[in-house]
Tab-separated table of C-alpha atoms in Angstrom:
chain	number	residue	atom	x	y	z
A	1	MET	CA	115.626	-90.734	63.930
A	2	THR	CA	118.305	-88.209	63.009
A	3	SER	CA	116.731	-85.214	61.304
A	4	LEU	CA	117.262	-84.520	57.626
A	5	THR	CA	119.638	-81.711	56.727
A	6	ASP	CA	119.742	-79.710	53.493
A	7	GLU	CA	122.771	-78.977	51.344
A	8	PHE	CA	123.237	-77.476	47.874
A	9	VAL	CA	126.105	-78.534	45.623
A	10	GLU	CA	127.356	-76.800	42.474
A	11	THR	CA	127.781	-79.134	39.483
A	12	ASP	CA	127.994	-78.841	35.704
A	13	VAL	CA	124.277	-79.650	35.492
A	14	GLY	CA	123.308	-76.914	37.926
A	15	ARG	CA	123.061	-76.496	41.665
A	16	LEU	CA	121.746	-79.766	43.103
A	17	HIS	CA	119.758	-80.122	46.307
A	18	VAL	CA	120.935	-82.857	48.679
A	19	LEU	CA	119.221	-84.273	51.770
A	20	ARG	CA	121.379	-86.054	54.338
A	21	ARG	CA	120.414	-88.131	57.385
A	22	GLY	CA	122.409	-90.197	59.828
A	23	THR	CA	126.016	-91.318	60.213
A	24	GLY	CA	127.880	-94.397	59.104
A	25	PRO	CA	128.246	-96.173	55.735
A	26	VAL	CA	126.768	-94.106	52.907
A	27	THR	CA	123.739	-94.849	50.761
A	28	ILE	CA	123.006	-92.531	47.828
A	29	LEU	CA	119.412	-92.253	46.564
A	30	TRP	CA	118.586	-90.755	43.131
A	31	HIS	CA	114.893	-90.619	42.220
A	32	SER	CA	112.847	-91.257	39.075
A	33	LEU	CA	112.443	-88.744	36.285
A	34	PHE	CA	109.449	-86.388	36.852
A	35	LEU	CA	109.557	-86.771	40.653
A	36	ASP	CA	111.958	-85.753	43.425
A	37	SER	CA	113.359	-86.968	46.723
A	38	ARG	CA	109.918	-86.973	48.319
A	39	SER	CA	109.355	-90.319	46.595
A	40	TRP	CA	112.005	-91.834	48.918
A	41	VAL	CA	110.281	-90.874	52.198
A	42	PRO	CA	108.721	-94.324	52.898
A	43	LEU	CA	111.995	-96.121	52.131
A	44	ILE	CA	114.086	-93.703	54.210
A	45	GLY	CA	111.785	-94.375	57.146
A	46	ALA	CA	111.915	-98.140	56.654
A	47	LEU	CA	115.718	-98.128	56.419
A	48	ALA	CA	116.020	-96.004	59.557
A	49	GLU	CA	114.196	-98.708	61.514
A	50	LEU	CA	116.422	-101.483	60.182
A	51	VAL	CA	119.840	-99.785	59.977
A	52	PRO	CA	119.933	-96.630	62.115
A	53	ASP	CA	123.740	-96.417	61.873
A	54	ARG	CA	123.830	-95.491	58.186
A	55	THR	CA	124.108	-92.226	56.265
A	56	VAL	CA	121.343	-91.783	53.689
A	57	ILE	CA	121.865	-89.059	51.076
A	58	ALA	CA	119.049	-88.237	48.651
A	59	VAL	CA	119.867	-86.122	45.589
A	60	ASP	CA	117.328	-84.091	43.615
A	61	GLY	CA	118.343	-84.441	39.963
A	62	PRO	CA	118.740	-81.376	37.718
A	63	SER	CA	115.451	-79.501	37.144
A	64	HIS	CA	113.748	-81.584	39.846
A	65	GLY	CA	112.728	-80.820	43.410
A	66	ARG	CA	114.737	-77.980	44.894
A	67	SER	CA	117.619	-78.360	42.442
A	68	GLU	CA	118.326	-75.634	39.914
A	69	PRO	CA	116.402	-75.807	36.599
A	70	LEU	CA	118.710	-76.582	33.698
A	71	ASN	CA	117.487	-74.863	30.544
A	72	ARG	CA	119.324	-77.083	28.066
A	73	ASP	CA	119.439	-80.741	27.161
A	74	PHE	CA	121.964	-82.893	29.036
A	75	THR	CA	123.221	-86.487	29.125
A	76	PHE	CA	123.424	-89.444	31.467
A	77	ASP	CA	127.202	-89.104	31.526
A	78	GLU	CA	126.822	-85.515	32.737
A	79	CYS	CA	124.482	-86.720	35.485
A	80	ALA	CA	126.993	-89.379	36.551
A	81	ARG	CA	129.774	-86.786	36.706
A	82	ALA	CA	127.465	-84.533	38.736
A	83	ALA	CA	126.832	-87.386	41.162
A	84	ALA	CA	130.595	-87.805	41.583
A	85	ASP	CA	130.886	-84.044	42.157
A	86	VAL	CA	128.234	-84.263	44.877
A	87	LEU	CA	130.185	-87.015	46.634
A	88	ASP	CA	133.421	-85.043	46.444
A	89	ARG	CA	131.943	-81.759	47.602
A	90	ILE	CA	130.087	-83.157	50.587
A	91	GLY	CA	133.174	-85.075	51.661
A	92	VAL	CA	132.262	-88.676	50.820
A	93	ASP	CA	135.471	-90.423	49.760
A	94	GLU	CA	134.452	-94.038	50.412
A	95	PRO	CA	132.630	-96.328	47.956
A	96	VAL	CA	128.868	-95.939	48.392
A	97	ASP	CA	125.810	-98.129	48.143
A	98	TRP	CA	123.933	-96.554	45.224
A	99	VAL	CA	120.139	-96.966	45.031
A	100	GLY	CA	118.484	-95.493	41.940
A	101	ASN	CA	114.842	-95.497	40.932
A	102	ALA	CA	114.294	-95.544	37.135
A	103	TRP	CA	116.352	-92.475	36.063
A	104	GLY	CA	118.427	-92.822	39.217
A	105	GLY	CA	119.213	-96.395	38.235
A	106	HIS	CA	120.420	-95.230	34.827
A	107	VAL	CA	122.712	-92.691	36.469
A	108	GLY	CA	124.014	-95.381	38.817
A	109	ILE	CA	124.763	-97.758	35.942
A	110	VAL	CA	126.746	-95.091	34.109
A	111	LEU	CA	128.635	-94.086	37.265
A	112	ALA	CA	129.399	-97.686	38.243
A	113	ALA	CA	130.680	-98.473	34.745
A	114	GLY	CA	132.766	-95.321	34.373
A	115	GLN	CA	134.002	-94.712	37.925
A	116	PRO	CA	133.962	-98.126	39.617
A	117	GLN	CA	135.901	-96.878	42.638
A	118	ARG	CA	132.831	-94.831	43.635
A	119	ILE	CA	130.383	-97.729	43.972
A	120	ARG	CA	130.427	-100.484	46.599
A	121	THR	CA	127.064	-101.888	45.506
A	122	LEU	CA	124.543	-100.846	42.867
A	123	THR	CA	120.773	-101.235	43.197
A	124	THR	CA	118.339	-100.234	40.478
A	125	ILE	CA	114.566	-100.123	40.960
A	126	GLY	CA	112.316	-100.150	37.887
A	127	THR	CA	115.207	-99.247	35.578
A	128	PRO	CA	114.959	-100.528	31.983
A	129	VAL	CA	118.350	-100.785	30.297
A	130	HIS	CA	117.058	-100.624	26.729
A	131	GLY	CA	116.915	-97.273	24.982
A	132	THR	CA	113.668	-95.437	24.323
A	133	GLU	CA	112.020	-97.140	21.368
A	134	ALA	CA	111.140	-95.168	18.244
A	135	ARG	CA	107.504	-96.297	18.381
A	136	PHE	CA	107.118	-95.002	21.928
A	137	ARG	CA	108.724	-91.683	21.025
A	138	VAL	CA	106.355	-91.161	18.108
A	139	THR	CA	103.106	-92.464	19.580
A	140	LYS	CA	103.409	-91.445	23.256
A	141	GLY	CA	106.611	-89.621	24.133
A	142	TRP	CA	106.660	-86.650	21.791
A	143	PRO	CA	102.875	-85.989	22.027
A	144	LEU	CA	103.070	-86.013	25.830
A	145	VAL	CA	106.102	-83.726	25.873
A	146	ALA	CA	104.515	-81.353	23.354
A	147	LEU	CA	101.354	-81.109	25.464
A	148	TYR	CA	103.433	-80.384	28.535
A	149	ARG	CA	105.513	-77.759	26.744
A	150	LEU	CA	102.383	-75.942	25.553
A	151	PHE	CA	100.018	-76.346	28.506
A	152	GLY	CA	102.036	-77.489	31.514
A	153	PRO	CA	101.052	-80.305	33.926
A	154	ILE	CA	97.437	-80.614	32.819
A	155	LYS	CA	95.297	-83.708	33.419
A	156	LEU	CA	95.993	-85.082	29.921
A	157	VAL	CA	99.675	-85.107	30.822
A	158	CYS	CA	99.555	-86.085	34.497
A	159	ASP	CA	97.122	-89.008	34.243
A	160	PRO	CA	99.134	-91.199	31.819
A	161	LEU	CA	102.344	-90.225	33.579
A	162	SER	CA	100.962	-91.237	36.960
A	163	GLU	CA	99.791	-94.551	35.509
A	164	ALA	CA	103.235	-95.308	34.074
A	165	LEU	CA	105.115	-94.351	37.235
A	166	LEU	CA	102.740	-95.394	39.970
A	167	GLY	CA	100.249	-97.772	38.372
A	168	PRO	CA	97.001	-97.942	40.356
A	169	ASP	CA	98.925	-96.803	43.440
A	170	GLY	CA	99.026	-93.164	42.342
A	171	SER	CA	99.821	-90.571	44.985
A	172	ALA	CA	98.852	-86.934	44.614
A	173	GLU	CA	101.705	-85.920	46.913
A	174	VAL	CA	104.298	-87.761	44.834
A	175	MET	CA	102.971	-86.250	41.589
A	176	ASP	CA	103.122	-82.769	43.146
A	177	ALA	CA	106.844	-82.839	42.390
A	178	PHE	CA	106.021	-82.839	38.675
A	179	ARG	CA	103.252	-80.262	38.962
A	180	GLU	CA	105.494	-77.861	40.877
A	181	ALA	CA	108.579	-78.207	38.654
A	182	ASP	CA	109.973	-75.392	36.510
A	183	ARG	CA	108.320	-76.046	33.137
A	184	LEU	CA	111.263	-75.241	30.862
A	185	GLY	CA	113.711	-77.132	33.062
A	186	MET	CA	111.447	-80.191	33.217
A	187	TYR	CA	110.906	-80.027	29.459
A	188	HIS	CA	114.650	-80.281	28.838
A	189	ALA	CA	115.012	-83.030	31.439
A	190	VAL	CA	112.288	-85.130	29.812
A	191	ARG	CA	113.708	-84.578	26.328
A	192	SER	CA	117.144	-85.592	27.543
A	193	MET	CA	116.399	-88.455	29.907
A	194	MET	CA	113.297	-90.024	28.320
A	195	LEU	CA	113.055	-89.185	24.615
A	196	LYS	CA	116.820	-89.447	24.049
A	197	ARG	CA	117.481	-92.246	26.530
A	198	PRO	CA	120.201	-94.518	25.092
A	199	GLY	CA	120.484	-98.228	25.621
A	200	LEU	CA	122.872	-99.148	28.424
A	201	HIS	CA	123.493	-102.795	27.570
A	202	ASP	CA	127.109	-102.036	26.649
A	203	ARG	CA	127.764	-100.600	30.121
A	204	LEU	CA	126.590	-103.668	32.030
A	205	PRO	CA	129.672	-105.906	31.504
A	206	GLN	CA	131.855	-103.020	32.709
A	207	ILE	CA	130.244	-102.961	36.162
A	208	ALA	CA	132.322	-104.716	38.806
A	209	ALA	CA	130.186	-103.833	41.830
A	210	PRO	CA	127.642	-106.366	43.100
A	211	THR	CA	124.354	-105.349	41.535
A	212	LEU	CA	120.710	-105.846	42.496
A	213	MET	CA	117.991	-105.098	39.947
A	214	LEU	CA	114.548	-104.782	41.532
A	215	ALA	CA	111.559	-105.169	39.227
A	216	ALA	CA	107.851	-104.892	40.010
A	217	HIS	CA	105.973	-108.053	39.099
A	218	ASP	CA	102.969	-106.025	37.837
A	219	ASP	CA	105.016	-103.606	35.697
A	220	ASP	CA	104.483	-105.572	32.478
A	221	GLU	CA	105.213	-102.751	30.036
A	222	GLY	CA	108.025	-100.900	31.789
A	223	TRP	CA	110.584	-103.300	33.284
A	224	PRO	CA	109.249	-106.774	34.065
A	225	PRO	CA	111.377	-109.284	35.986
A	226	ASP	CA	112.222	-111.388	32.925
A	227	GLN	CA	113.912	-108.406	31.273
A	228	ALA	CA	115.827	-107.697	34.484
A	229	ARG	CA	117.035	-111.317	34.558
A	230	ALA	CA	118.278	-111.032	30.967
A	231	ALA	CA	120.204	-107.864	31.871
A	232	CYS	CA	121.754	-109.484	34.941
A	233	ALA	CA	122.991	-112.400	32.828
A	234	ALA	CA	125.316	-109.956	31.036
A	235	MET	CA	126.911	-108.768	34.286
A	236	ARG	CA	129.707	-110.083	36.513
A	237	ASP	CA	127.825	-110.180	39.804
A	238	ALA	CA	124.133	-109.351	39.498
A	239	ARG	CA	120.839	-110.646	40.788
A	240	VAL	CA	117.141	-109.842	40.463
A	241	GLY	CA	114.618	-109.081	43.174
A	242	VAL	CA	110.872	-108.958	42.592
A	243	VAL	CA	108.718	-106.495	44.535
A	244	ARG	CA	105.095	-105.381	44.467
A	245	GLY	CA	103.802	-102.500	42.401
A	246	GLY	CA	102.373	-101.626	39.000
A	247	GLY	CA	104.812	-98.920	37.865
A	248	ARG	CA	108.437	-97.843	38.038
A	249	VAL	CA	107.994	-95.921	41.303
A	250	ALA	CA	105.157	-97.930	42.860
A	251	PRO	CA	107.375	-100.327	44.879
A	252	LEU	CA	108.666	-97.391	46.922
A	253	LEU	CA	105.102	-96.544	47.928
A	254	VAL	CA	103.422	-99.933	48.383
A	255	ASP	CA	106.345	-102.213	49.261
A	256	ALA	CA	108.903	-100.002	51.020
A	257	GLN	CA	109.387	-102.477	53.881
A	258	THR	CA	110.229	-105.311	51.482
A	259	VAL	CA	112.549	-103.054	49.488
A	260	ALA	CA	114.325	-101.988	52.679
A	261	ARG	CA	114.784	-105.555	53.955
A	262	THR	CA	116.018	-106.665	50.528
A	263	LEU	CA	118.553	-103.829	50.458
A	264	VAL	CA	119.871	-104.587	53.927
A	265	ASP	CA	120.306	-108.280	53.093
A	266	PHE	CA	121.985	-107.404	49.791
A	267	TRP	CA	124.411	-104.963	51.414
A	268	ALA	CA	125.349	-107.576	53.996
A	269	SER	CA	125.894	-110.282	51.393
A	270	ALA	CA	128.099	-107.979	49.318
A	271	SER	CA	130.678	-107.715	52.109
A	272	PRO	CA	133.378	-110.411	52.060
A	273	ASP	CA	134.116	-109.838	55.736
A	274	ALA	CA	131.118	-108.800	57.785
A	275	PRO	CA	127.657	-107.304	57.322
A	276	ARG	CA	128.037	-103.610	56.588
A	277	HIS	CA	124.969	-102.076	58.155
């Protein structure tokens, strides 16, 4: 396997850390809120076995992983523009296969709707398209964020977060990304991307790229398959895939091989000429 290389790219939402492996057609990975590119490790390994002649680029979002903390609130549109900046500044001028987990799926939806020339295919994993509901903000979101702001990544914060993201498949190593994050930067990221998350239903009909929405069949509260099917019905060329896992990130940990095979088949089917592996 080609070794991973590190790059840092200046954007309007701070200096973003980028991991790159391989050569060939480009796949962009953007992780879930709270975590970082470490959550992609099982999938990167599975893809390398199936499609070794492919470039995989994993981006750490603002205030996550090794990217620069951003000490202000920001928007999904800013994240999408930052993603385009990353592509430009690392020399990717071809349409890419975007794979986003939760937050990364939201960024991909916005980018695909606003800059369609950037996206060959769009895959979202555990990405609800409805906005954050007022009841959740009041009963769970704001209390959790307030606890984090005051006391940091304590057990009362990490346990419910791990359950929502990973279900019973929690991984201490994956959650380390949250525990190690800059507290003020993460606070602004969570305010911006979770508490203020807008609905994206109006963006879906604007997406021309073939789209795959992966949903975990045990993620009843977050993004179950029936909601993904309803979202796909509003799009030009979209389909649903069901994978194992009990949270938004869990499929990457417990079903990476299935996710990888599904992606490879989807990428091949999206080409009108020949499989693009």
